[in-house]
Amino acid sequence: KGGTLSIHVRRSADQCQVIVADTGAGIDPAVQEKLFSPFVTTKPNGVGLGLGICRRIAESHRGSLTGENRAKGGAEFRLTLPLAPQPTDSSRQNVIRESGNSTDSDVTCRVS
């Protein structure tokens, strides 16, 4: 309540991180170790499935989701995902030929 929420995106050569941090009370130490376990919640009407589902989605894309308290107060969650490899010139030409548009240079997304 009344804190600041910040969202940062960082990219390295092979991965992307989305970092969500706040200046609130942080993660309750009583639930820190089991934060991503099913049915763990600190909310009166919470079910305790959201963070676990989010972590499984990240892992299914060869990524990770972590959550921890910040040294200066508040909490920080990091979603890390691998970047898709850039297509080679020959594979890009195949995509362009298949689409029938030789002037279109948009990158094609491939979901694995």
mmCIF file of C-alpha atoms in Angstrom:
data_model
loop_
_atom_site.group_PDB
_atom_site.id
_atom_site.type_symbol
_atom_site.label_atom_id
_atom_site.label_comp_id
_atom_site.label_asym_id
_atom_site.label_seq_id
_atom_site.Cartn_x
_atom_site.Cartn_y
_atom_site.Cartn_z
ATOM 1 C CA LYS A 1 0.000 0.000 0.000
ATOM 2 C CA GLY A 2 1.405 3.317 -1.054
ATOM 3 C CA GLY A 3 4.664 1.810 -2.359
ATOM 4 C CA THR A 4 6.346 1.863 -5.724
ATOM 5 C CA LEU A 5 6.196 -0.883 -8.336
ATOM 6 C CA SER A 6 8.949 -1.034 -10.931
ATOM 7 C CA ILE A 7 9.282 -3.233 -14.000
ATOM 8 C CA HIS A 8 12.599 -3.658 -15.794
ATOM 9 C CA VAL A 9 13.505 -5.710 -18.850
ATOM 10 C CA ARG A 10 17.087 -6.845 -19.373
ATOM 11 C CA ARG A 11 18.488 -8.684 -22.339
ATOM 12 C CA SER A 12 21.734 -10.594 -22.614
ATOM 13 C CA ALA A 13 23.110 -12.572 -25.534
ATOM 14 C CA ASP A 14 20.919 -15.600 -24.886
ATOM 15 C CA GLN A 15 18.149 -14.621 -22.469
ATOM 16 C CA CYS A 16 15.689 -11.959 -21.433
ATOM 17 C CA GLN A 17 14.712 -11.076 -17.865
ATOM 18 C CA VAL A 18 11.595 -9.289 -16.715
ATOM 19 C CA ILE A 19 12.128 -7.984 -13.180
ATOM 20 C CA VAL A 20 9.150 -6.809 -11.147
ATOM 21 C CA ALA A 21 10.037 -5.177 -7.821
ATOM 22 C CA ASP A 22 8.132 -3.263 -5.178
ATOM 23 C CA THR A 23 8.817 -1.305 -2.012
ATOM 24 C CA GLY A 24 6.128 -3.010 0.055
ATOM 25 C CA ALA A 25 6.414 -5.303 3.062
ATOM 26 C CA GLY A 26 8.155 -8.044 1.080
ATOM 27 C CA ILE A 27 7.503 -11.768 1.133
ATOM 28 C CA ASP A 28 6.366 -13.185 4.466
ATOM 29 C CA PRO A 29 9.273 -15.268 5.828
ATOM 30 C CA ALA A 30 6.769 -17.965 6.857
ATOM 31 C CA VAL A 31 5.950 -18.668 3.192
ATOM 32 C CA GLN A 32 9.247 -17.762 1.479
ATOM 33 C CA GLU A 33 10.489 -21.355 1.092
ATOM 34 C CA LYS A 34 7.155 -22.658 -0.201
ATOM 35 C CA LEU A 35 6.142 -19.579 -2.202
ATOM 36 C CA PHE A 36 5.637 -21.524 -5.440
ATOM 37 C CA SER A 37 3.981 -24.562 -3.836
ATOM 38 C CA PRO A 38 0.287 -25.240 -4.498
ATOM 39 C CA PHE A 39 -2.253 -23.764 -2.074
ATOM 40 C CA VAL A 40 0.229 -21.452 -0.331
ATOM 41 C CA THR A 41 -1.263 -17.979 0.040
ATOM 42 C CA THR A 42 -1.175 -14.975 2.328
ATOM 43 C CA LYS A 43 -4.401 -13.517 0.943
ATOM 44 C CA PRO A 44 -7.717 -14.050 2.765
ATOM 45 C CA ASN A 45 -9.496 -15.140 -0.423
ATOM 46 C CA GLY A 46 -6.464 -16.502 -2.263
ATOM 47 C CA VAL A 47 -6.238 -20.011 -3.666
ATOM 48 C CA GLY A 48 -2.438 -20.183 -3.792
ATOM 49 C CA LEU A 49 -2.072 -21.484 -7.342
ATOM 50 C CA GLY A 50 -0.996 -18.424 -9.336
ATOM 51 C CA LEU A 51 2.749 -18.341 -8.680
ATOM 52 C CA GLY A 52 3.110 -22.105 -9.091
ATOM 53 C CA ILE A 53 1.297 -21.992 -12.434
ATOM 54 C CA CYS A 54 3.453 -19.065 -13.574
ATOM 55 C CA ARG A 55 6.644 -20.929 -12.636
ATOM 56 C CA ARG A 56 5.529 -24.047 -14.535
ATOM 57 C CA ILE A 57 4.775 -21.953 -17.614
ATOM 58 C CA ALA A 58 8.244 -20.360 -17.429
ATOM 59 C CA GLU A 59 9.899 -23.768 -17.006
ATOM 60 C CA SER A 60 7.944 -25.207 -19.941
ATOM 61 C CA HIS A 61 9.661 -22.534 -22.062
ATOM 62 C CA ARG A 62 13.100 -23.433 -20.618
ATOM 63 C CA GLY A 63 12.997 -20.433 -18.293
ATOM 64 C CA SER A 64 12.599 -19.722 -14.597
ATOM 65 C CA LEU A 65 10.631 -17.622 -12.145
ATOM 66 C CA THR A 66 12.088 -16.631 -8.789
ATOM 67 C CA GLY A 67 10.911 -14.449 -5.935
ATOM 68 C CA GLU A 68 12.843 -13.023 -3.016
ATOM 69 C CA ASN A 69 12.948 -10.138 -0.592
ATOM 70 C CA ARG A 70 15.038 -7.116 -1.511
ATOM 71 C CA ALA A 71 17.765 -5.876 0.827
ATOM 72 C CA LYS A 72 16.210 -2.381 0.913
ATOM 73 C CA GLY A 73 12.703 -3.734 1.548
ATOM 74 C CA GLY A 74 10.015 -5.029 -0.730
ATOM 75 C CA ALA A 75 10.035 -8.049 -3.002
ATOM 76 C CA GLU A 76 11.503 -8.842 -6.394
ATOM 77 C CA PHE A 77 10.312 -11.420 -8.908
ATOM 78 C CA ARG A 78 12.410 -12.401 -11.940
ATOM 79 C CA LEU A 79 11.073 -14.102 -15.034
ATOM 80 C CA THR A 80 13.965 -15.378 -17.150
ATOM 81 C CA LEU A 81 13.374 -16.783 -20.632
ATOM 82 C CA PRO A 82 15.809 -17.889 -23.329
ATOM 83 C CA LEU A 83 15.850 -15.857 -26.513
ATOM 84 C CA ALA A 84 14.871 -17.633 -29.712
ATOM 85 C CA PRO A 85 17.816 -18.151 -32.036
ATOM 86 C CA GLN A 86 17.958 -15.744 -34.946
ATOM 87 C CA PRO A 87 17.196 -17.449 -38.243
ATOM 88 C CA THR A 88 20.076 -18.002 -40.628
ATOM 89 C CA ASP A 89 19.945 -16.303 -44.011
ATOM 90 C CA SER A 90 18.992 -19.569 -45.743
ATOM 91 C CA SER A 91 16.154 -20.387 -43.323
ATOM 92 C CA ARG A 92 14.920 -16.806 -43.544
ATOM 93 C CA GLN A 93 14.821 -17.066 -47.334
ATOM 94 C CA ASN A 94 12.723 -20.238 -46.993
ATOM 95 C CA VAL A 95 10.239 -18.407 -44.768
ATOM 96 C CA ILE A 96 10.044 -15.529 -47.255
ATOM 97 C CA ARG A 97 9.545 -17.917 -50.183
ATOM 98 C CA GLU A 98 6.820 -19.823 -48.318
ATOM 99 C CA SER A 99 4.981 -16.604 -47.493
ATOM 100 C CA GLY A 100 5.165 -15.473 -51.105
ATOM 101 C CA ASN A 101 6.342 -12.010 -50.084
ATOM 102 C CA SER A 102 9.933 -11.299 -51.088
ATOM 103 C CA THR A 103 9.907 -7.721 -49.740
ATOM 104 C CA ASP A 104 8.669 -8.581 -46.230
ATOM 105 C CA SER A 105 11.595 -8.666 -43.773
ATOM 106 C CA ASP A 106 9.666 -9.301 -40.545
ATOM 107 C CA VAL A 107 11.213 -11.869 -38.246
ATOM 108 C CA THR A 108 9.198 -15.054 -37.890
ATOM 109 C CA CYS A 109 8.506 -16.352 -34.376
ATOM 110 C CA ARG A 110 8.930 -20.036 -33.788
ATOM 111 C CA VAL A 111 7.426 -21.458 -30.599
ATOM 112 C CA SER A 112 8.998 -24.612 -29.223
#
